[in-house]
Short mmCIF file of C-alpha atoms and ligand atoms in Angstrom, two decimals:
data_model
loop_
_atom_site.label_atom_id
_atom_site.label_comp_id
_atom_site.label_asym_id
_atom_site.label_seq_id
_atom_site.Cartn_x
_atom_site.Cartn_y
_atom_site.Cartn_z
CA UNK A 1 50.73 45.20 55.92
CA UNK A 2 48.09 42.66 57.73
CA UNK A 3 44.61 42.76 56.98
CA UNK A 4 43.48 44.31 60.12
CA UNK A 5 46.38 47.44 59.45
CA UNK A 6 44.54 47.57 55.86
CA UNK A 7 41.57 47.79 57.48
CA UNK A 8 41.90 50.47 60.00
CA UNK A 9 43.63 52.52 57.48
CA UNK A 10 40.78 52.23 54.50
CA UNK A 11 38.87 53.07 57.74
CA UNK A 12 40.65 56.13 58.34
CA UNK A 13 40.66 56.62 55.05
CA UNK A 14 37.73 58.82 54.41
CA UNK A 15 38.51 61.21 57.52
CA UNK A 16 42.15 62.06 56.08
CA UNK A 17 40.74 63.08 52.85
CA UNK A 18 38.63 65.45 54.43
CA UNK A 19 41.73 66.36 57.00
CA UNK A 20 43.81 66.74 53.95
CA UNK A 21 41.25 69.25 51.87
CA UNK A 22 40.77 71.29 54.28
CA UNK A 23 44.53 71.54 55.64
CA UNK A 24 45.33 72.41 51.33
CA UNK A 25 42.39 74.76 51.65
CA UNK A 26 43.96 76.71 54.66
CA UNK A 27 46.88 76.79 53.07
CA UNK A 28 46.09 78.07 50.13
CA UNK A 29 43.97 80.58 51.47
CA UNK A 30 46.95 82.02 53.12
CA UNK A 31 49.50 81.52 49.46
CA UNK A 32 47.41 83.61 47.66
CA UNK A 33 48.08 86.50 49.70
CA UNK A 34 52.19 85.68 49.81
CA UNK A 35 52.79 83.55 46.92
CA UNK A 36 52.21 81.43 44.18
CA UNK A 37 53.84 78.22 45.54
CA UNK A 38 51.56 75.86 47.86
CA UNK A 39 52.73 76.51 51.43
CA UNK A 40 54.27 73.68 53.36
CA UNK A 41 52.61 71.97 56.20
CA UNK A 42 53.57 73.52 59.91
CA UNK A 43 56.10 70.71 61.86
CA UNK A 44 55.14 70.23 65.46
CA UNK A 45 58.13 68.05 66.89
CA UNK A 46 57.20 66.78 70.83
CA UNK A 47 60.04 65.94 72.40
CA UNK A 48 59.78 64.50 75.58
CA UNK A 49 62.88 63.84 78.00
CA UNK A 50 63.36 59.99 79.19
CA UNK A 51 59.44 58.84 77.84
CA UNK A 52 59.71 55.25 77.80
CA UNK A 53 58.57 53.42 74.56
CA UNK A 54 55.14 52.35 76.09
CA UNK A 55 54.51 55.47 78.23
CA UNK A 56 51.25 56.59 76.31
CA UNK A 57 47.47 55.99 76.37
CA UNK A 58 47.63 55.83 72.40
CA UNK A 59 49.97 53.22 72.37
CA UNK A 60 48.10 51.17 75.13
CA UNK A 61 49.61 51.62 78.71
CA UNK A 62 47.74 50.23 81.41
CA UNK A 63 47.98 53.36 83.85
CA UNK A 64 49.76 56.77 82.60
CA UNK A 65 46.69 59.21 80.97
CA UNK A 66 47.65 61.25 78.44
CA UNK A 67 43.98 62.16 76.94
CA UNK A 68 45.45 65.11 74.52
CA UNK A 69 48.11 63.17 73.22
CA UNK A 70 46.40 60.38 72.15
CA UNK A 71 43.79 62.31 70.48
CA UNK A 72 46.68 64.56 68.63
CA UNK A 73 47.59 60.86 67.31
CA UNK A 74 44.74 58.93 67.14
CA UNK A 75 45.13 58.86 63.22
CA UNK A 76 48.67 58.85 63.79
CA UNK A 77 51.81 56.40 62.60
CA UNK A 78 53.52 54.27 65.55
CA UNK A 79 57.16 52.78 65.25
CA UNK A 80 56.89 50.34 68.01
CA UNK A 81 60.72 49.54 67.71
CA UNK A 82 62.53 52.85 67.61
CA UNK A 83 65.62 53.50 69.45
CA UNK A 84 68.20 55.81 70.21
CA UNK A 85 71.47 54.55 68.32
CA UNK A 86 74.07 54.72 70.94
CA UNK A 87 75.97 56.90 73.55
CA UNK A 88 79.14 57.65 74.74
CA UNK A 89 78.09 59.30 77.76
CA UNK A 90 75.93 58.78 80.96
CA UNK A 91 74.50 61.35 79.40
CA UNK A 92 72.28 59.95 77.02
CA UNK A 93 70.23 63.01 75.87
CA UNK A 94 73.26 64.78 74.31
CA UNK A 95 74.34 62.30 71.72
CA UNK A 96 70.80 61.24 71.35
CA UNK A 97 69.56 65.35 70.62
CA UNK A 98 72.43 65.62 68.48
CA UNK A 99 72.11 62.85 66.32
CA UNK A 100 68.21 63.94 65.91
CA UNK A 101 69.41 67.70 64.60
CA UNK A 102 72.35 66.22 62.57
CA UNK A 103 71.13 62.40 60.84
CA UNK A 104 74.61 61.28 61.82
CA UNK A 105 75.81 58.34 64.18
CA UNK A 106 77.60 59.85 67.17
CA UNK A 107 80.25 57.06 66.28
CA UNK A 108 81.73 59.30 63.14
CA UNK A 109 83.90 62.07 63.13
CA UNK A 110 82.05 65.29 62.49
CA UNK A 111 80.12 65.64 59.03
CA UNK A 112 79.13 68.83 57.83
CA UNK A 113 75.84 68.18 56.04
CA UNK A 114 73.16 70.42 57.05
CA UNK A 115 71.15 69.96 60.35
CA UNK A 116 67.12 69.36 60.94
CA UNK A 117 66.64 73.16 61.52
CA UNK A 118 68.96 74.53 58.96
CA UNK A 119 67.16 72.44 56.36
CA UNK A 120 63.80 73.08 58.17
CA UNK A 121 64.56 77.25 58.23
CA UNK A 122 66.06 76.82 54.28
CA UNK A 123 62.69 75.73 53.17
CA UNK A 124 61.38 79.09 54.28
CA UNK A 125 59.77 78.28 57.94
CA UNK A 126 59.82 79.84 61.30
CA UNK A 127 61.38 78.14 63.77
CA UNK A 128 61.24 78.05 67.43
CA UNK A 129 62.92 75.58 70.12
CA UNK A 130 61.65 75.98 73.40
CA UNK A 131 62.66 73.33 75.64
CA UNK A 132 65.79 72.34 77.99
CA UNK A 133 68.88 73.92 77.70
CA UNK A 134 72.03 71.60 78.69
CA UNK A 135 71.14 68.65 77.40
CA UNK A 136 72.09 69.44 73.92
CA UNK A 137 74.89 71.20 72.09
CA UNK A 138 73.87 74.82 72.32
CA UNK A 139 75.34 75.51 68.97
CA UNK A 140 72.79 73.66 67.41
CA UNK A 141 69.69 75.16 69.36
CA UNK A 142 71.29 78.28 68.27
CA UNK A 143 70.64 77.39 64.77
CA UNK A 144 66.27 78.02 65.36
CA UNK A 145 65.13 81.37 64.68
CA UNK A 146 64.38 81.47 68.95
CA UNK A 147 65.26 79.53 71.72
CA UNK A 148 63.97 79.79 74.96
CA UNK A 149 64.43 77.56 78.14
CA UNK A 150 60.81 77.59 79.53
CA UNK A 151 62.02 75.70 82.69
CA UNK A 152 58.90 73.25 82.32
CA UNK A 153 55.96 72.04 80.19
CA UNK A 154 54.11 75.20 81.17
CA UNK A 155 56.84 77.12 80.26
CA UNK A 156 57.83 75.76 76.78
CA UNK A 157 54.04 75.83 75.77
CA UNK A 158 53.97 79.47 76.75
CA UNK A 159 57.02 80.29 74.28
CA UNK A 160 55.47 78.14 71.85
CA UNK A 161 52.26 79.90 72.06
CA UNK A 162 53.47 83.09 71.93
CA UNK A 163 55.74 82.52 69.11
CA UNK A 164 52.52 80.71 67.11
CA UNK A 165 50.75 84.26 67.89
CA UNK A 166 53.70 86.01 66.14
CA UNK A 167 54.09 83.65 63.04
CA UNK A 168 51.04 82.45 62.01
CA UNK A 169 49.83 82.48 58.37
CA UNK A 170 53.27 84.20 57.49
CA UNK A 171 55.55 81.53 57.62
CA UNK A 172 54.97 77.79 57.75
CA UNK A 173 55.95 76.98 61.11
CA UNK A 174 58.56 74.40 63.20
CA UNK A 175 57.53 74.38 66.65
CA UNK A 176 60.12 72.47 68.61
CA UNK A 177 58.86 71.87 72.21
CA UNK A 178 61.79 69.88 74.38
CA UNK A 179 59.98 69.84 77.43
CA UNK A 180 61.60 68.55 80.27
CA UNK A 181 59.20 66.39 81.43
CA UNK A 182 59.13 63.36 82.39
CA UNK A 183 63.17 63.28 83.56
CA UNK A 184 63.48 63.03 87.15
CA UNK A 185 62.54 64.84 89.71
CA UNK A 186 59.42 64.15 88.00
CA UNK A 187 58.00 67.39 88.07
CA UNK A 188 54.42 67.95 87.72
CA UNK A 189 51.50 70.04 89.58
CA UNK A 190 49.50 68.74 92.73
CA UNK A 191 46.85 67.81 90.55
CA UNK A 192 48.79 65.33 88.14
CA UNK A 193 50.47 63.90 91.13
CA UNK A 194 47.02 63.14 92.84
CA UNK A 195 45.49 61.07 89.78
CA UNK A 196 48.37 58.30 90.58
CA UNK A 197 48.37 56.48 93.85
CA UNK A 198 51.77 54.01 94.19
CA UNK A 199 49.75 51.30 95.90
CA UNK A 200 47.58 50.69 92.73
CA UNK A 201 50.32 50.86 90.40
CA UNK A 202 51.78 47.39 89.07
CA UNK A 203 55.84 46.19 89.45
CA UNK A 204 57.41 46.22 85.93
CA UNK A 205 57.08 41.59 85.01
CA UNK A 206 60.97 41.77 84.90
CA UNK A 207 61.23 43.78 88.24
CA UNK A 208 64.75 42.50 90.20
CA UNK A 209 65.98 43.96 93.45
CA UNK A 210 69.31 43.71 91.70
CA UNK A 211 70.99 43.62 88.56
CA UNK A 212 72.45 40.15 88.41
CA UNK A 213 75.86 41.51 86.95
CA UNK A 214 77.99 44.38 86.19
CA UNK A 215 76.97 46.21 82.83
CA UNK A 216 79.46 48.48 83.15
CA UNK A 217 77.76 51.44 84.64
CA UNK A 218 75.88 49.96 88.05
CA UNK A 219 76.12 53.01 89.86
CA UNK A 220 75.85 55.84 87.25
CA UNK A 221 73.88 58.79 89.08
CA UNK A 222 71.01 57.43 87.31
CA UNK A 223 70.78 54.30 89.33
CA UNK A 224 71.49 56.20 92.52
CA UNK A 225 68.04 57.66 92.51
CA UNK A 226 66.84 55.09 94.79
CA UNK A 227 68.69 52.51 96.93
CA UNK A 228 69.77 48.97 96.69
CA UNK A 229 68.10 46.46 97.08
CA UNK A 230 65.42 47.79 94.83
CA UNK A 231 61.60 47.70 96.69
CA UNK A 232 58.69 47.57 95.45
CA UNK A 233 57.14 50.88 97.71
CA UNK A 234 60.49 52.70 96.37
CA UNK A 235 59.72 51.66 92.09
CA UNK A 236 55.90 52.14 92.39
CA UNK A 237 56.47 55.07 94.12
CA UNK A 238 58.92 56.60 91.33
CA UNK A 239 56.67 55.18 88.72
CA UNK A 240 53.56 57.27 90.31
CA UNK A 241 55.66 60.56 89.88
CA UNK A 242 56.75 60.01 86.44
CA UNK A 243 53.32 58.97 85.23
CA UNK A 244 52.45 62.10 86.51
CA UNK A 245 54.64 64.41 84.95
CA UNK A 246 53.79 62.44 81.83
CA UNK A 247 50.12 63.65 82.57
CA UNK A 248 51.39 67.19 83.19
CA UNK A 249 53.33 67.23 80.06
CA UNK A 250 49.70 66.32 78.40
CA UNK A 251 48.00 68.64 79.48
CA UNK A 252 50.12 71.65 78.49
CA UNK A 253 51.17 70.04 75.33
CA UNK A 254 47.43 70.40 74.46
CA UNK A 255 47.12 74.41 75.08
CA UNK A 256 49.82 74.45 71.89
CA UNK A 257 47.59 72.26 70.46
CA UNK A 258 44.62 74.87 71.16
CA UNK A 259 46.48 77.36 69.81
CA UNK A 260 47.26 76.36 66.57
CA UNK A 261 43.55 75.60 66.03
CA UNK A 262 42.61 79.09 67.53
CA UNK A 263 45.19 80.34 65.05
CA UNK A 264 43.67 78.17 61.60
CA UNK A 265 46.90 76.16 61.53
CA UNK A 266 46.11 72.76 63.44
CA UNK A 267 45.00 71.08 60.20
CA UNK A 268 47.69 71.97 58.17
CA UNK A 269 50.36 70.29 60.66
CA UNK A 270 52.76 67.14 60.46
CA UNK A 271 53.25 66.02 64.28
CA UNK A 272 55.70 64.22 66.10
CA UNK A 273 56.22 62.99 69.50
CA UNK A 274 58.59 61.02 70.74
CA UNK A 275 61.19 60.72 73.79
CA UNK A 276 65.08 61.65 73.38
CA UNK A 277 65.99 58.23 75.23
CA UNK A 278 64.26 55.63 77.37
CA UNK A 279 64.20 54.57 81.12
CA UNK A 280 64.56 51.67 83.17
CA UNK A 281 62.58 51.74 86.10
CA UNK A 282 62.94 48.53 87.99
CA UNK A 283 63.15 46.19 85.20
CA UNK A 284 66.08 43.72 85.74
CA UNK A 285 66.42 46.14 88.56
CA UNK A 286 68.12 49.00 87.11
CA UNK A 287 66.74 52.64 87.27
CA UNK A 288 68.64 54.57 84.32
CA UNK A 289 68.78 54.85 80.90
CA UNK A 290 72.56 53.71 80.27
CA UNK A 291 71.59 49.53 79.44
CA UNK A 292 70.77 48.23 75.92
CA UNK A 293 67.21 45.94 77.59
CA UNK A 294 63.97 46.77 75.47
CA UNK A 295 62.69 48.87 78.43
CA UNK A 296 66.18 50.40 79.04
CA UNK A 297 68.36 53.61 77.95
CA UNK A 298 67.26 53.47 74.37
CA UNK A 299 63.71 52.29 73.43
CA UNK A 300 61.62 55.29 72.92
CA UNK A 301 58.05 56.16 71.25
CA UNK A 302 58.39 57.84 67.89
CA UNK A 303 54.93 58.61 66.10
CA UNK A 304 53.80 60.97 63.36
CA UNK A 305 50.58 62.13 62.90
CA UNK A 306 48.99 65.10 60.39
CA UNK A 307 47.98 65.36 56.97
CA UNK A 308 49.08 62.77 54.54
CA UNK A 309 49.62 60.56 57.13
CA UNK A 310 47.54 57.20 57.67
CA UNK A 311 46.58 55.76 60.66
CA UNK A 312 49.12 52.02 61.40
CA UNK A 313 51.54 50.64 63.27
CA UNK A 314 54.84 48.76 62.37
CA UNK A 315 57.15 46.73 64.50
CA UNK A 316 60.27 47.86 61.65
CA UNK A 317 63.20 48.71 63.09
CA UNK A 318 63.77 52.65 63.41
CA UNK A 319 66.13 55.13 64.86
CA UNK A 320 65.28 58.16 66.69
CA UNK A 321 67.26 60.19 64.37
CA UNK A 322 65.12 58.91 60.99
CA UNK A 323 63.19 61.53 62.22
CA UNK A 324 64.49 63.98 60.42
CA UNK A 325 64.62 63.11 57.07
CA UNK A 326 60.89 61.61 57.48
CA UNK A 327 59.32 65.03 58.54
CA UNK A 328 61.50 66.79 55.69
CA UNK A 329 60.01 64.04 52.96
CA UNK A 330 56.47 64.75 54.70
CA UNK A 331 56.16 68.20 54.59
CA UNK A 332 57.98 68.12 51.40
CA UNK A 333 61.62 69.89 51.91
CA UNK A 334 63.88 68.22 50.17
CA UNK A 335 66.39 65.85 51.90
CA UNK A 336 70.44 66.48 51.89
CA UNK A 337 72.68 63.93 51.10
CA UNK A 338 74.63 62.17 53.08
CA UNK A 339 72.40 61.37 55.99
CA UNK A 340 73.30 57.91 58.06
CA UNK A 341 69.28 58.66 58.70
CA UNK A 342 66.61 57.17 56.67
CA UNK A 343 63.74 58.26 55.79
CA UNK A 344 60.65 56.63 57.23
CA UNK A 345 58.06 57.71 55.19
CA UNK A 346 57.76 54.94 52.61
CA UNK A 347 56.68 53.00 55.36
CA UNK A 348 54.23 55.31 56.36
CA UNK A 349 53.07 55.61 53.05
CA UNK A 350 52.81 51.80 52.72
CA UNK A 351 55.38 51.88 49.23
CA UNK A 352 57.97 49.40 51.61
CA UNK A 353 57.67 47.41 54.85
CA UNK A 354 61.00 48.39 56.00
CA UNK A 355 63.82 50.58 55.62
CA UNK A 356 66.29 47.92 57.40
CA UNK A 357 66.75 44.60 58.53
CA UNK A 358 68.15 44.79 61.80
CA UNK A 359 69.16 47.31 64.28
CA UNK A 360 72.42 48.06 66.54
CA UNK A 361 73.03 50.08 69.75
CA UNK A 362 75.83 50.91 71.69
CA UNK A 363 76.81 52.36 75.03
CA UNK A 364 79.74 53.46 76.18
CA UNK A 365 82.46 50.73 75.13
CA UNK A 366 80.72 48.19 77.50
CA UNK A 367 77.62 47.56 75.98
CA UNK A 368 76.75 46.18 72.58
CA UNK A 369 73.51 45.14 70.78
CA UNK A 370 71.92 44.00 67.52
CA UNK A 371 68.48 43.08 66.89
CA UNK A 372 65.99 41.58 64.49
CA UNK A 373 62.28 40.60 64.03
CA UNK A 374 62.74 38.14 66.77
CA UNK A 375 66.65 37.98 67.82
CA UNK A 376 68.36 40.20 70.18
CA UNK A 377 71.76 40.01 71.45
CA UNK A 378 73.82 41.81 73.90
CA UNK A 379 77.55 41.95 74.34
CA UNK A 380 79.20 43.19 77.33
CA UNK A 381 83.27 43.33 75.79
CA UNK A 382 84.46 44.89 79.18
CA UNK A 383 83.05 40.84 81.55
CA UNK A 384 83.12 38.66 78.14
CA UNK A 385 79.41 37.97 78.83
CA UNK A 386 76.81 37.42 75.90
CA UNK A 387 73.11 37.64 76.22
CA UNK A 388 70.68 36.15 73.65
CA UNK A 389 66.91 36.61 74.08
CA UNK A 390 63.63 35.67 71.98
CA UNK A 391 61.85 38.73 71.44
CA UNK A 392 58.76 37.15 70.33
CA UNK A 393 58.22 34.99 73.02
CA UNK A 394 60.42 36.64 76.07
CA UNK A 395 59.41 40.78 75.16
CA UNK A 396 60.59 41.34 78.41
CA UNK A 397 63.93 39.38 78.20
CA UNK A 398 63.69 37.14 81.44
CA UNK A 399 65.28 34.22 79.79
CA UNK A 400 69.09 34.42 78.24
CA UNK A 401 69.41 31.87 75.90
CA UNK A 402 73.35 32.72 74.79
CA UNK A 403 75.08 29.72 76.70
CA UNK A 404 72.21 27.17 75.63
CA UNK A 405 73.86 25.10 72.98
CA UNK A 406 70.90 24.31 70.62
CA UNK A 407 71.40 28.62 70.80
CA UNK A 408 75.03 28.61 69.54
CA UNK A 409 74.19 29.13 65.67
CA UNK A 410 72.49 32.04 66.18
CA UNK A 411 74.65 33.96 68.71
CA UNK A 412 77.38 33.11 66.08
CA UNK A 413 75.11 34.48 63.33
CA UNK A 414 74.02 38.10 65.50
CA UNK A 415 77.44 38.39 66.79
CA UNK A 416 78.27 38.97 62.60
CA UNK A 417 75.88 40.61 62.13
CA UNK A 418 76.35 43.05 65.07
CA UNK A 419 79.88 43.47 63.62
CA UNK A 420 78.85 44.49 60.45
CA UNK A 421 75.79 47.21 61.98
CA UNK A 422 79.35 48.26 64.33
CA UNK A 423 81.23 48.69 61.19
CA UNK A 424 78.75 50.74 59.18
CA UNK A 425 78.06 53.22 62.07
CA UNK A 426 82.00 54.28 62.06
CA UNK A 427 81.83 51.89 65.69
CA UNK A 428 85.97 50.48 66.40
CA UNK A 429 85.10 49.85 70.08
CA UNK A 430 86.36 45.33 70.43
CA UNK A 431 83.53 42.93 71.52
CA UNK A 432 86.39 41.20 73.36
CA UNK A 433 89.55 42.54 75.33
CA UNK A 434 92.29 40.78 77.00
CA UNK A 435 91.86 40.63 80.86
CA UNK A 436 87.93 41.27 80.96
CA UNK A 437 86.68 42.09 84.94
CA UNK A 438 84.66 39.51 87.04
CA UNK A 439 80.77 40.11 86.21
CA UNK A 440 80.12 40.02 89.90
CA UNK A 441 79.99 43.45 91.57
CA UNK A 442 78.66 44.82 95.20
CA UNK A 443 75.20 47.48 95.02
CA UNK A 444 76.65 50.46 97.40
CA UNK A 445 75.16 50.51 100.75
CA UNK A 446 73.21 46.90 100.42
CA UNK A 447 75.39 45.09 102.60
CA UNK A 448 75.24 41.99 99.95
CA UNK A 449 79.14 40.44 99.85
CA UNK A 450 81.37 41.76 97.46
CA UNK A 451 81.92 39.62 94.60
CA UNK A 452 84.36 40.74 92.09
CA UNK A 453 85.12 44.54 91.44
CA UNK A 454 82.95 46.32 94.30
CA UNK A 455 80.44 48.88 93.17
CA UNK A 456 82.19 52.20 93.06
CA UNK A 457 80.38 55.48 94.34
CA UNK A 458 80.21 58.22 91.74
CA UNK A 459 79.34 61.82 91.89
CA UNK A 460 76.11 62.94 91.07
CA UNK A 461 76.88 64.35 87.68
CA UNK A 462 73.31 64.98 86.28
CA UNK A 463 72.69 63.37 83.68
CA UNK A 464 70.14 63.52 81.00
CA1 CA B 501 66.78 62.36 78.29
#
């Protein structure tokens, strides 16, 4: 921890004492009526679909508002490197929601340790998922107490609500809001879509009209949601919508909020927001969520916030998925075995600076990539071409440094590395093959030449 973490923390120090009497007073107000053991916290899990890892006032972007949010967390816990291990799909949300309810890498065969809400709902709480429907294996939303589809933020807070109503003070509750917000189309009220005017809204540093090669999906539905060449009207314009629904999302996000003050339960709550996958959108001129770039498929927010919890921030490596086996050791439910999860809150705590060294993602079997505290590299098996970039002094990965020779040590070193992450995750996909394609390919409908394999048109699966 640095001194200016120690600092804000012995800061907020004071304040979460207070938060933390008063959340064991509630709570024990409402034990002595139904028992003699202390009642566990509520869990308040904020899912949103496709939030990119920056895409909140509280963690300092530039334009989207999110007022309610950032108050919610404003004493909260930020991972700024959390990702989504890996998919097999186009898809992203469905391996990334499973691997959130089950602690397991999508790479295994299945395991049958318990999920988040089994564990959750075997600790004695009330649960409720409210939130999108196919983007997820339905057997496991079946495994809540409810599940509703409330077709949009407004929706999902209503079940939420209602179900807070219902449960209050008898049960500790697990409020599972998977809005749908801000996946495309974007959706959001007139009003959200007013505050954000395309014009005044800034081009992503690493903005490219195309991407310079084939990653192996260049014309996923994803990246047919605008045309190629990319244009700056065409991003700013898509990034005005989204920052709107992100706004939208907000604002309903905080009439739960309301709620479980109006109902006595706010301070005795263990938050977390985060998004089930990232989003590209324009960066190295891709629009989807199926790359491995730091603002790609896979970067997402993750932050906890709630009694016991200290305000910080750590650039550790996380996954998505840790997320379950932090809120259990939060709120104090005991953790089953056999997670590939960790537990994140000894970091929170301050007992470790880490849980890991380095961190791997995959997609599909044509993208590969391991990172450090300052090294990333990415593998593309399927057009034998290596990326290497300097995280600490290129964030946005404008400069690949894998065919420089005074770079040749380390690719060697990450390319072990990401062999050994592959290994542990149950990944056999090869990092090379026999025969790999040209890297050139042809953006449908640009008119550019064709260079190698042409850019093939795909249905419009949806994907999420
Ligand atoms: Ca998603």
């Amino acid at each position: 921890m640095n001194r200016r973490d120690f600092l804000k923390i012995a800061g907020a120090g004071a304040g979460l004492l207070a938060l933390t009497v008063r959340a064991w007073l509630n709570c024990w107000a409402v034990s002595a009526h139904a028992s003699a053991e202390p009642c566990k916290p509520n869990i308040v899990f904020l899912l949103a679909d496709d939030l990119r890892p920056d895409c909140l006032g509280v963690l300092g972007h530039p334009v989207v508002k999110t007022p309610h949010i950032d108050k919610l967390l404003e004493h909260g816990f930020i991972f700024r490197n959390a990702y989504v291990l890996g998919s097999n799909s186009g898809a992203v949300c469905t391996p990334s929601r499973t691997m959130l309810q089950t602690g397991q890498s999508y790479l295994r065969g299945h395991r049958s340790t318990p999920t988040l809400a089994q564990t959750i709902k075997a600790a004695g709480y009330a649960s409720i998922r409210s939130g999108k429907y196919d983007n997820g294996p339905k057997k496991l939303d079946d495994e809540f107490d409810r599940h509703w589809d409330g077709k949009n933020a407004a929706g999902n807070a209503d079940n939420i609500i209602q179900f807070i109503q219902e449960h209050a003070g008898k049960k500790p509750l697990f409020l599972y809001m998977a809005s749908h917000e801000p996946h495309d189309p974007q959706f959001a009220t007139e009003e959200f879509y007013r505050m954000y005017k395309p014009e005044s809204i800034p081009l992503p540093v690493n903005f490219l009209p195309f991407h310079p090669f084939d990653n192996g999906e260049m014309t996923v539905r994803d990246e047919q949601t605008l045309p190629w060449p990319r244009t700056q009207g065409d991003v700013t314009g898509k990034l005005a919508r989204y920052y709107a629904s992100i706004s939208y999302w907000d604002a309903q996000v905080e009439r739960v909020i309301a709620a479980l003050k109006k109902a006595g339960q706010f301070d005795n709550t263990i938050f977390a927001v985060a998004g089930d996958n990232g989003l590209s959108l324009g960066e190295h001129g891709l629009l989807g969520k199926q790359n491995l770039y730091e603002f790609g498929g896979l970067h997402v927010p993750l932050i906890f916030a709630g009694p016991g919890i200290s305000q910080g921030e750590t650039k550790t490596c996380a996954y998505l998925y840790d997320a379950y086996p932090t809120l259990c050791d939060l709120a104090g439910v005991s953790v089953p075995t056999g997670l590939d999860a960790k537990s994140l809150a000894p970091v929170i705590q301050g007992r470790q600076p880490k849980v890991r060294d380095c961190l791997f993602t995959a997609y599909k079997n044509c993208q590969r990539s391991i990172r450090d505290d300052r090294w990333k590299l990415i593998r593309y098996p399927l057009i034998d071409k290596t990326q290497l970039f300097d995280l600490q002094t290129d964030p946005h990965e404008l400069t690949n440094l894998a065919d420089k020779p005074e770079h040749a040590a380390t690719v060697a070193k990450m390319t072990v590395l990401l062999q050994k992450e592959m290994e542990r995750y149950g990944d056999t996909a090869p990092l090379q093959i026999a025969n790999p394609k040209p890297a050139e390919w042809t953006p449908p409908g640009s008119g550019a030449k064709a260079g190698g394999r042409a850019g093939k048109k795909k249905k419009g699966n949806p994907t999420s």
